[in-house]
Amino acid sequence: MKKFILVLLVLVSAVFVFADENLIFDDFPGKFALYEDSRFGEKTIIGLCYLGNNSIVARSYEPKTENELVLMMDFVITEDGIAPGDNLRVLKGNFNSSENAQRLLPMIMNWSASWYASKDTIKEKGSYSYSSDDEFNYLSYIPVFQIDSIGTDNKFKIFSMGTLSDLSDERFNNLTGIPEAVEAESYKISKGKKTEVIIDGLKITLDSNWKTTDERIYTLDKVTPQDAVFLVETFNYVENGFNSLKELANLLLGANQNIILLAEGSKIVETEGSIFIYSRMYDPIQKKNSFQETQLIERNDGYVSVVTLSCYETLYLKNKKYFDGILH
């Protein structure tokens, strides 16, 4: 379970401040989204990744034929919105290799124009739907064009997102669907004696099931050394270049590069006074799913406490009320 804990000092060192008014994307370089598209028959995987400097990589892959097209392109601001710039390169494949390949560039042009026209509304509302030639459903924390789904028939939908570890990251270049997980061992947790712990000035109620060696990281260890992990990290998010807690949350969702983030069940929820990040994650090594809930609590003078609870998904589902009671 330790690999599911976000190493905050590493993450905040990669922050980019969005001060350039010519930047089109309010996103972090390396953020990507993967979609399943079955609107035209056989399933196609569509990948979108933001490279920085208004440039993206777009990928179309057809699992049945293994036909693939990968483009790199940039965008410029025009009087009418945005348009593709002069830097269009085919990195792999060709436009005439299939009908899906021929559709990729026109789709991106349509998506980009519709997204840019709705960008401010998406940012304000968090969740937004817009109809043009297609029915676009947007969520503000999804990378690149912020598309959650297109249409109402479930034929175009996001299935994973994350942050590249490097340009050859297999999660973007080779993932063709949601991996099948094996179930982790699970058990019913009997409530122990309640105890209050204080970490970075926060008072948290745990019980005697939780063990610690440093009074910062608490674990449940009935089956494995870390069936579940609870920790708090506090740092100054303003000094690290973040303009808001929402911006920090967008970075943290999908920032763990050791896992595959499953879009279904992963989300950012804003509540009065704090932000919650819910992550469903697949570990390619253990082949197990885990669930992580992170609460961002704003402190004084630009500080934030990042309160994280992680556990195997099977254990969480069997003890949902128990785990939810810790952070709520």
C-alpha positions as a Markdown table, in Angstrom:
| # | Residue | x | y | z |
|---|---|---|---|---|
| 1 | Met | 0.0 | 0.0 | 0.0 |
| 2 | Lys | 2.9 | 2.4 | 0.5 |
| 3 | Lys | 3.3 | 3.1 | -3.2 |
| 4 | Phe | -0.2 | 4.5 | -3.2 |
| 5 | Ile | 0.8 | 7.4 | -0.9 |
| 6 | Leu | 1.5 | 10.6 | -2.9 |
| 7 | Val | 5.0 | 11.9 | -2.3 |
| 8 | Leu | 4.0 | 15.6 | -2.0 |
| 9 | Leu | 7.5 | 17.1 | -2.1 |
| 10 | Val | 8.1 | 15.5 | -5.4 |
| 11 | Leu | 4.8 | 16.6 | -6.8 |
| 12 | Val | 5.0 | 20.2 | -5.8 |
| 13 | Ser | 8.5 | 20.5 | -7.3 |
| 14 | Ala | 6.8 | 19.9 | -10.7 |
| 15 | Val | 4.3 | 22.8 | -10.5 |
| 16 | Phe | 3.9 | 25.2 | -13.3 |
| 17 | Val | 2.4 | 28.6 | -12.6 |
| 18 | Phe | -0.2 | 29.7 | -15.2 |
| 19 | Ala | 0.7 | 33.3 | -15.4 |
| 20 | Asp | 1.2 | 33.6 | -19.2 |
| 21 | Glu | -2.0 | 35.0 | -20.7 |
| 22 | Asn | -1.2 | 33.3 | -24.0 |
| 23 | Leu | -1.6 | 29.9 | -22.5 |
| 24 | Ile | -4.7 | 28.2 | -23.7 |
| 25 | Phe | -4.7 | 25.2 | -21.3 |
| 26 | Asp | -5.0 | 25.6 | -17.6 |
| 27 | Asp | -3.3 | 22.2 | -17.1 |
| 28 | Phe | -0.1 | 20.6 | -16.0 |
| 29 | Pro | 2.3 | 19.3 | -18.7 |
| 30 | Gly | 2.1 | 15.5 | -18.9 |
| 31 | Lys | -1.5 | 15.3 | -17.9 |
| 32 | Phe | -3.4 | 12.8 | -20.1 |
| 33 | Ala | -6.9 | 11.3 | -20.6 |
| 34 | Leu | -7.8 | 8.0 | -22.3 |
| 35 | Tyr | -11.2 | 7.3 | -23.9 |
| 36 | Glu | -13.1 | 4.3 | -25.3 |
| 37 | Asp | -14.9 | 5.3 | -28.6 |
| 38 | Ser | -17.3 | 2.8 | -30.1 |
| 39 | Arg | -19.5 | 5.3 | -31.9 |
| 40 | Phe | -18.4 | 4.0 | -35.3 |
| 41 | Gly | -18.4 | 0.3 | -34.7 |
| 42 | Glu | -15.3 | -1.5 | -33.4 |
| 43 | Lys | -13.8 | 0.0 | -30.2 |
| 44 | Thr | -11.1 | 2.7 | -30.7 |
| 45 | Ile | -8.8 | 4.0 | -27.9 |
| 46 | Ile | -8.4 | 7.8 | -28.1 |
| 47 | Gly | -5.6 | 9.4 | -26.0 |
| 48 | Leu | -5.0 | 13.1 | -25.4 |
| 49 | Cys | -2.0 | 14.4 | -23.6 |
| 50 | Tyr | -1.0 | 18.0 | -22.8 |
| 51 | Leu | 2.7 | 18.7 | -23.5 |
| 52 | Gly | 2.9 | 22.3 | -22.4 |
| 53 | Asn | 3.2 | 25.5 | -24.5 |
| 54 | Asn | -0.2 | 24.9 | -26.0 |
| 55 | Ser | 0.8 | 21.6 | -27.6 |
| 56 | Ile | -0.8 | 18.2 | -27.3 |
| 57 | Val | -0.3 | 14.6 | -28.4 |
| 58 | Ala | -3.4 | 12.8 | -29.8 |
| 59 | Arg | -3.4 | 9.0 | -30.3 |
| 60 | Ser | -5.9 | 6.8 | -32.0 |
| 61 | Tyr | -5.5 | 3.0 | -31.6 |
| 62 | Glu | -7.8 | 0.2 | -32.9 |
| 63 | Pro | -7.3 | -2.9 | -30.8 |
| 64 | Lys | -8.8 | -5.2 | -33.4 |
| 65 | Thr | -6.5 | -4.3 | -36.2 |
| 66 | Glu | -3.7 | -2.7 | -34.1 |
| 67 | Asn | -3.8 | 0.3 | -36.5 |
| 68 | Glu | -2.4 | 3.4 | -34.8 |
| 69 | Leu | -2.1 | 7.1 | -35.5 |
| 70 | Val | -0.2 | 9.5 | -33.2 |
| 71 | Leu | -0.2 | 13.3 | -33.8 |
| 72 | Met | 1.6 | 16.2 | -32.1 |
| 73 | Met | 0.0 | 19.6 | -32.7 |
| 74 | Asp | -0.2 | 23.0 | -31.2 |
| 75 | Phe | -3.0 | 25.6 | -31.0 |
| 76 | Val | -3.2 | 29.4 | -31.4 |
| 77 | Ile | -5.7 | 31.9 | -30.2 |
| 78 | Thr | -7.7 | 33.5 | -33.1 |
| 79 | Glu | -10.5 | 36.0 | -33.3 |
| 80 | Asp | -13.0 | 33.2 | -33.4 |
| 81 | Gly | -11.5 | 31.1 | -30.6 |
| 82 | Ile | -8.6 | 28.7 | -31.1 |
| 83 | Ala | -7.3 | 26.9 | -34.1 |
| 84 | Pro | -4.5 | 24.4 | -34.9 |
| 85 | Gly | -1.1 | 26.1 | -35.3 |
| 86 | Asp | 1.6 | 25.4 | -37.8 |
| 87 | Asn | 3.3 | 22.6 | -35.8 |
| 88 | Leu | 1.4 | 19.5 | -36.9 |
| 89 | Arg | 3.5 | 16.4 | -37.0 |
| 90 | Val | 2.6 | 12.7 | -37.5 |
| 91 | Leu | 4.6 | 10.7 | -35.0 |
| 92 | Lys | 3.3 | 7.3 | -36.0 |
| 93 | Gly | 1.0 | 5.9 | -38.7 |
| 94 | Asn | -0.7 | 7.9 | -41.4 |
| 95 | Phe | -4.1 | 9.6 | -41.9 |
| 96 | Asn | -5.1 | 7.2 | -44.7 |
| 97 | Ser | -4.5 | 4.0 | -42.7 |
| 98 | Ser | -8.2 | 3.6 | -41.7 |
| 99 | Glu | -11.5 | 5.5 | -41.3 |
| 100 | Asn | -10.8 | 6.1 | -37.6 |
| 101 | Ala | -7.4 | 7.6 | -38.5 |
| 102 | Gln | -9.0 | 9.9 | -41.0 |
| 103 | Arg | -11.5 | 11.1 | -38.3 |
| 104 | Leu | -8.9 | 11.9 | -35.6 |
| 105 | Leu | -7.8 | 15.4 | -36.7 |
| 106 | Pro | -11.4 | 16.7 | -37.6 |
| 107 | Met | -12.6 | 15.4 | -34.2 |
| 108 | Ile | -9.8 | 17.2 | -32.4 |
| 109 | Met | -10.6 | 20.4 | -34.2 |
| 110 | Asn | -14.3 | 20.0 | -33.3 |
| 111 | Trp | -13.5 | 19.1 | -29.6 |
| 112 | Ser | -11.0 | 22.0 | -29.2 |
| 113 | Ala | -13.4 | 24.6 | -30.6 |
| 114 | Ser | -16.3 | 23.4 | -28.5 |
| 115 | Trp | -14.2 | 23.2 | -25.4 |
| 116 | Tyr | -12.6 | 26.6 | -25.7 |
| 117 | Ala | -16.0 | 28.2 | -26.2 |
| 118 | Ser | -17.2 | 26.6 | -22.9 |
| 119 | Lys | -13.9 | 26.8 | -21.0 |
| 120 | Asp | -14.8 | 29.6 | -18.6 |
| 121 | Thr | -18.2 | 28.0 | -17.8 |
| 122 | Ile | -16.6 | 24.6 | -17.1 |
| 123 | Lys | -14.2 | 26.3 | -14.7 |
| 124 | Glu | -17.0 | 28.1 | -12.9 |
| 125 | Lys | -19.5 | 25.3 | -12.7 |
| 126 | Gly | -17.1 | 22.3 | -12.5 |
| 127 | Ser | -19.6 | 20.1 | -14.4 |
| 128 | Tyr | -21.2 | 21.3 | -17.7 |
| 129 | Ser | -22.9 | 19.9 | -20.8 |
| 130 | Tyr | -22.9 | 21.6 | -24.2 |
| 131 | Ser | -24.6 | 20.7 | -27.4 |
| 132 | Ser | -23.3 | 21.5 | -30.9 |
| 133 | Asp | -23.0 | 18.7 | -33.4 |
| 134 | Asp | -22.4 | 16.4 | -30.4 |
| 135 | Glu | -23.5 | 16.4 | -26.8 |
| 136 | Phe | -20.4 | 17.2 | -24.8 |
| 137 | Asn | -20.3 | 16.4 | -21.0 |
| 138 | Tyr | -17.4 | 18.2 | -19.2 |
| 139 | Leu | -15.8 | 17.8 | -15.8 |
| 140 | Ser | -13.3 | 20.5 | -14.8 |
| 141 | Tyr | -10.6 | 18.1 | -13.4 |
| 142 | Ile | -10.3 | 16.0 | -16.6 |
| 143 | Pro | -7.1 | 16.8 | -18.5 |
| 144 | Val | -6.8 | 18.5 | -21.9 |
| 145 | Phe | -10.3 | 19.2 | -23.3 |
| 146 | Gln | -12.0 | 18.2 | -20.0 |
| 147 | Ile | -14.4 | 15.8 | -21.8 |
| 148 | Asp | -16.0 | 13.2 | -19.6 |
| 149 | Ser | -18.2 | 11.7 | -22.3 |
| 150 | Ile | -19.8 | 12.6 | -25.7 |
| 151 | Gly | -23.4 | 11.7 | -26.3 |
| 152 | Thr | -25.9 | 10.0 | -24.1 |
| 153 | Asp | -25.4 | 6.3 | -25.2 |
| 154 | Asn | -22.2 | 5.6 | -23.4 |
| 155 | Lys | -20.3 | 5.0 | -26.6 |
| 156 | Phe | -17.6 | 7.6 | -25.9 |
| 157 | Lys | -16.4 | 7.9 | -22.4 |
| 158 | Ile | -13.2 | 8.4 | -20.4 |
| 159 | Phe | -11.7 | 5.3 | -18.7 |
| 160 | Ser | -8.4 | 6.5 | -17.3 |
| 161 | Met | -6.3 | 9.7 | -16.8 |
| 162 | Gly | -3.1 | 10.5 | -15.1 |
| 163 | Thr | 0.3 | 12.2 | -15.5 |
| 164 | Leu | 3.1 | 10.9 | -17.7 |
| 165 | Ser | 6.2 | 9.6 | -16.0 |
| 166 | Asp | 8.0 | 10.1 | -19.4 |
| 167 | Leu | 7.1 | 10.2 | -23.1 |
| 168 | Ser | 7.2 | 6.4 | -23.3 |
| 169 | Asp | 4.8 | 5.9 | -20.4 |
| 170 | Glu | 2.9 | 2.7 | -21.2 |
| 171 | Arg | -0.2 | 3.9 | -19.5 |
| 172 | Phe | -0.7 | 6.4 | -22.3 |
| 173 | Asn | 0.9 | 4.6 | -25.2 |
| 174 | Asn | -0.3 | 1.0 | -24.6 |
| 175 | Leu | -3.3 | 0.9 | -22.4 |
| 176 | Thr | -6.3 | -0.4 | -24.3 |
| 177 | Gly | -8.9 | -0.7 | -21.5 |
| 178 | Ile | -9.5 | -1.2 | -17.9 |
| 179 | Pro | -7.3 | -4.0 | -16.5 |
| 180 | Glu | -9.0 | -6.9 | -14.8 |
| 181 | Ala | -8.1 | -6.8 | -11.1 |
| 182 | Val | -7.8 | -9.7 | -8.7 |
| 183 | Glu | -9.5 | -9.3 | -5.3 |
| 184 | Ala | -7.3 | -8.4 | -2.3 |
| 185 | Glu | -7.9 | -10.3 | 0.9 |
| 186 | Ser | -10.7 | -8.7 | 2.9 |
| 187 | Tyr | -12.2 | -8.9 | 6.3 |
| 188 | Lys | -14.7 | -7.2 | 8.6 |
| 189 | Ile | -13.0 | -4.6 | 10.9 |
| 190 | Ser | -14.2 | -4.7 | 14.5 |
| 191 | Lys | -14.1 | -1.3 | 16.0 |
| 192 | Gly | -11.4 | -0.8 | 18.6 |
| 193 | Lys | -11.0 | 1.6 | 21.5 |
| 194 | Lys | -11.3 | 5.2 | 20.2 |
| 195 | Thr | -8.2 | 7.4 | 20.5 |
| 196 | Glu | -7.6 | 11.0 | 19.4 |
| 197 | Val | -4.4 | 11.7 | 17.5 |
| 198 | Ile | -3.0 | 15.2 | 16.7 |
| 199 | Ile | -1.0 | 15.6 | 13.5 |
| 200 | Asp | 0.1 | 19.1 | 12.4 |
| 201 | Gly | -2.4 | 20.6 | 14.8 |
| 202 | Leu | -5.3 | 18.5 | 13.4 |
| 203 | Lys | -7.3 | 16.4 | 15.8 |
| 204 | Ile | -8.3 | 13.1 | 14.3 |
| 205 | Thr | -10.3 | 10.2 | 15.8 |
| 206 | Leu | -8.9 | 6.7 | 15.1 |
| 207 | Asp | -9.1 | 3.6 | 17.2 |
| 208 | Ser | -6.8 | 0.9 | 18.5 |
| 209 | Asn | -6.7 | -0.9 | 15.2 |
| 210 | Trp | -4.3 | 1.7 | 13.8 |
| 211 | Lys | -0.6 | 1.3 | 14.6 |
| 212 | Thr | 2.2 | 3.9 | 14.2 |
| 213 | Thr | 6.0 | 4.1 | 14.7 |
| 214 | Asp | 6.4 | 7.9 | 14.1 |
| 215 | Glu | 2.9 | 9.3 | 15.1 |
| 216 | Arg | 2.5 | 10.6 | 11.5 |
| 217 | Ile | 1.7 | 7.5 | 9.5 |
| 218 | Tyr | -0.9 | 5.1 | 10.8 |
| 219 | Thr | -1.5 | 1.6 | 9.4 |
| 220 | Leu | -3.9 | -1.3 | 9.6 |
| 221 | Asp | -1.8 | -4.5 | 9.3 |
| 222 | Lys | -4.0 | -7.6 | 9.9 |
| 223 | Val | -3.3 | -9.3 | 6.6 |
| 224 | Thr | -0.4 | -7.3 | 5.1 |
| 225 | Pro | 2.0 | -4.8 | 6.6 |
| 226 | Gln | -0.3 | -2.1 | 5.2 |
| 227 | Asp | -3.9 | -3.1 | 4.5 |
| 228 | Ala | -4.7 | 0.5 | 5.0 |
| 229 | Val | -2.7 | 3.7 | 5.5 |
| 230 | Phe | -3.6 | 7.1 | 7.1 |
| 231 | Leu | -1.3 | 10.1 | 7.0 |
| 232 | Val | -1.2 | 13.9 | 7.0 |
| 233 | Glu | 1.2 | 16.1 | 5.2 |
| 234 | Thr | 1.2 | 19.9 | 5.6 |
| 235 | Phe | 3.0 | 22.4 | 3.4 |
| 236 | Asn | 2.7 | 25.9 | 2.0 |
| 237 | Tyr | 0.9 | 25.5 | -1.3 |
| 238 | Val | 1.1 | 29.2 | -2.2 |
| 239 | Glu | 4.9 | 29.3 | -1.9 |
| 240 | Asn | 5.0 | 26.2 | -4.1 |
| 241 | Gly | 3.3 | 28.1 | -7.0 |
| 242 | Phe | -0.3 | 27.0 | -6.6 |
| 243 | Asn | -3.0 | 29.7 | -7.1 |
| 244 | Ser | -5.7 | 27.7 | -5.3 |
| 245 | Leu | -6.5 | 24.5 | -3.6 |
| 246 | Lys | -8.5 | 23.5 | -6.7 |
| 247 | Glu | -5.4 | 23.8 | -8.8 |
| 248 | Leu | -3.5 | 21.6 | -6.2 |
| 249 | Ala | -6.3 | 19.0 | -6.3 |
| 250 | Asn | -6.2 | 18.8 | -10.1 |
| 251 | Leu | -2.5 | 18.0 | -9.9 |
| 252 | Leu | -2.9 | 15.4 | -7.1 |
| 253 | Leu | -5.7 | 13.5 | -9.0 |
| 254 | Gly | -3.8 | 11.0 | -11.1 |
| 255 | Ala | -0.3 | 12.2 | -10.1 |
| 256 | Asn | 0.8 | 8.8 | -8.8 |
| 257 | Gln | 2.8 | 7.4 | -11.7 |
| 258 | Asn | 3.1 | 3.9 | -10.3 |
| 259 | Ile | -0.6 | 3.1 | -10.8 |
| 260 | Ile | -3.4 | 3.2 | -13.4 |
| 261 | Leu | -6.1 | 5.7 | -12.3 |
| 262 | Leu | -9.6 | 4.4 | -13.1 |
| 263 | Ala | -11.8 | 7.2 | -14.1 |
| 264 | Glu | -15.0 | 5.5 | -12.8 |
| 265 | Gly | -15.1 | 6.3 | -9.1 |
| 266 | Ser | -12.3 | 8.9 | -9.3 |
| 267 | Lys | -13.4 | 12.5 | -8.9 |
| 268 | Ile | -12.8 | 15.8 | -7.1 |
| 269 | Val | -15.6 | 17.1 | -4.8 |
| 270 | Glu | -15.6 | 20.6 | -3.4 |
| 271 | Thr | -17.4 | 21.1 | 0.0 |
| 272 | Glu | -17.6 | 24.0 | 2.3 |
| 273 | Gly | -14.1 | 24.6 | 3.7 |
| 274 | Ser | -12.3 | 21.7 | 2.0 |
| 275 | Ile | -11.8 | 19.6 | -1.1 |
| 276 | Phe | -12.1 | 15.8 | -1.4 |
| 277 | Ile | -10.2 | 13.8 | -4.0 |
| 278 | Tyr | -11.5 | 10.3 | -4.6 |
| 279 | Ser | -9.2 | 7.9 | -6.5 |
| 280 | Arg | -9.7 | 4.3 | -7.7 |
| 281 | Met | -6.4 | 2.8 | -8.7 |
| 282 | Tyr | -5.1 | -0.3 | -10.3 |
| 283 | Asp | -1.6 | -1.6 | -9.3 |
| 284 | Pro | 0.0 | -3.2 | -12.4 |
| 285 | Ile | 2.4 | -5.2 | -10.2 |
| 286 | Gln | -0.1 | -6.5 | -7.6 |
| 287 | Lys | -3.0 | -6.5 | -10.1 |
| 288 | Lys | -5.2 | -5.2 | -7.3 |
| 289 | Asn | -7.5 | -2.2 | -7.0 |
| 290 | Ser | -7.1 | 0.3 | -4.2 |
| 291 | Phe | -9.2 | 3.2 | -3.1 |
| 292 | Gln | -7.8 | 6.5 | -1.8 |
| 293 | Glu | -9.6 | 9.5 | -0.3 |
| 294 | Thr | -7.7 | 12.7 | 0.2 |
| 295 | Gln | -9.0 | 15.8 | 2.0 |
| 296 | Leu | -7.4 | 19.2 | 1.4 |
| 297 | Ile | -7.8 | 21.4 | 4.5 |
| 298 | Glu | -6.8 | 25.0 | 4.1 |
| 299 | Arg | -4.8 | 26.3 | 7.1 |
| 300 | Asn | -3.4 | 29.8 | 7.8 |
| 301 | Asp | -0.9 | 31.8 | 5.7 |
| 302 | Gly | -1.1 | 29.7 | 2.6 |
| 303 | Tyr | -0.6 | 26.3 | 4.3 |
| 304 | Val | -2.7 | 23.2 | 3.5 |
| 305 | Ser | -3.0 | 19.9 | 5.2 |
| 306 | Val | -3.3 | 16.9 | 2.9 |
| 307 | Val | -5.1 | 14.2 | 4.8 |
| 308 | Thr | -5.0 | 10.8 | 3.0 |
| 309 | Leu | -6.6 | 7.4 | 3.7 |
| 310 | Ser | -5.7 | 4.5 | 1.4 |
| 311 | Cys | -6.8 | 0.9 | 1.4 |
| 312 | Tyr | -7.5 | -2.0 | -0.8 |
| 313 | Glu | -10.8 | -1.5 | -2.6 |
| 314 | Thr | -12.3 | -4.9 | -1.4 |
| 315 | Leu | -11.4 | -3.9 | 2.2 |
| 316 | Tyr | -13.0 | -0.5 | 1.8 |
| 317 | Leu | -16.2 | -1.8 | 0.3 |
| 318 | Lys | -16.6 | -4.3 | 3.1 |
| 319 | Asn | -16.0 | -1.6 | 5.7 |
| 320 | Lys | -17.2 | 1.5 | 4.0 |
| 321 | Lys | -19.0 | 3.0 | 7.0 |
| 322 | Tyr | -15.9 | 2.5 | 9.2 |
| 323 | Phe | -13.5 | 4.2 | 6.8 |
| 324 | Asp | -15.8 | 7.0 | 5.8 |
| 325 | Gly | -16.2 | 7.8 | 9.5 |
| 326 | Ile | -12.6 | 8.8 | 9.7 |
| 327 | Leu | -12.6 | 11.7 | 7.2 |
| 328 | His | -16.3 | 12.7 | 7.5 |
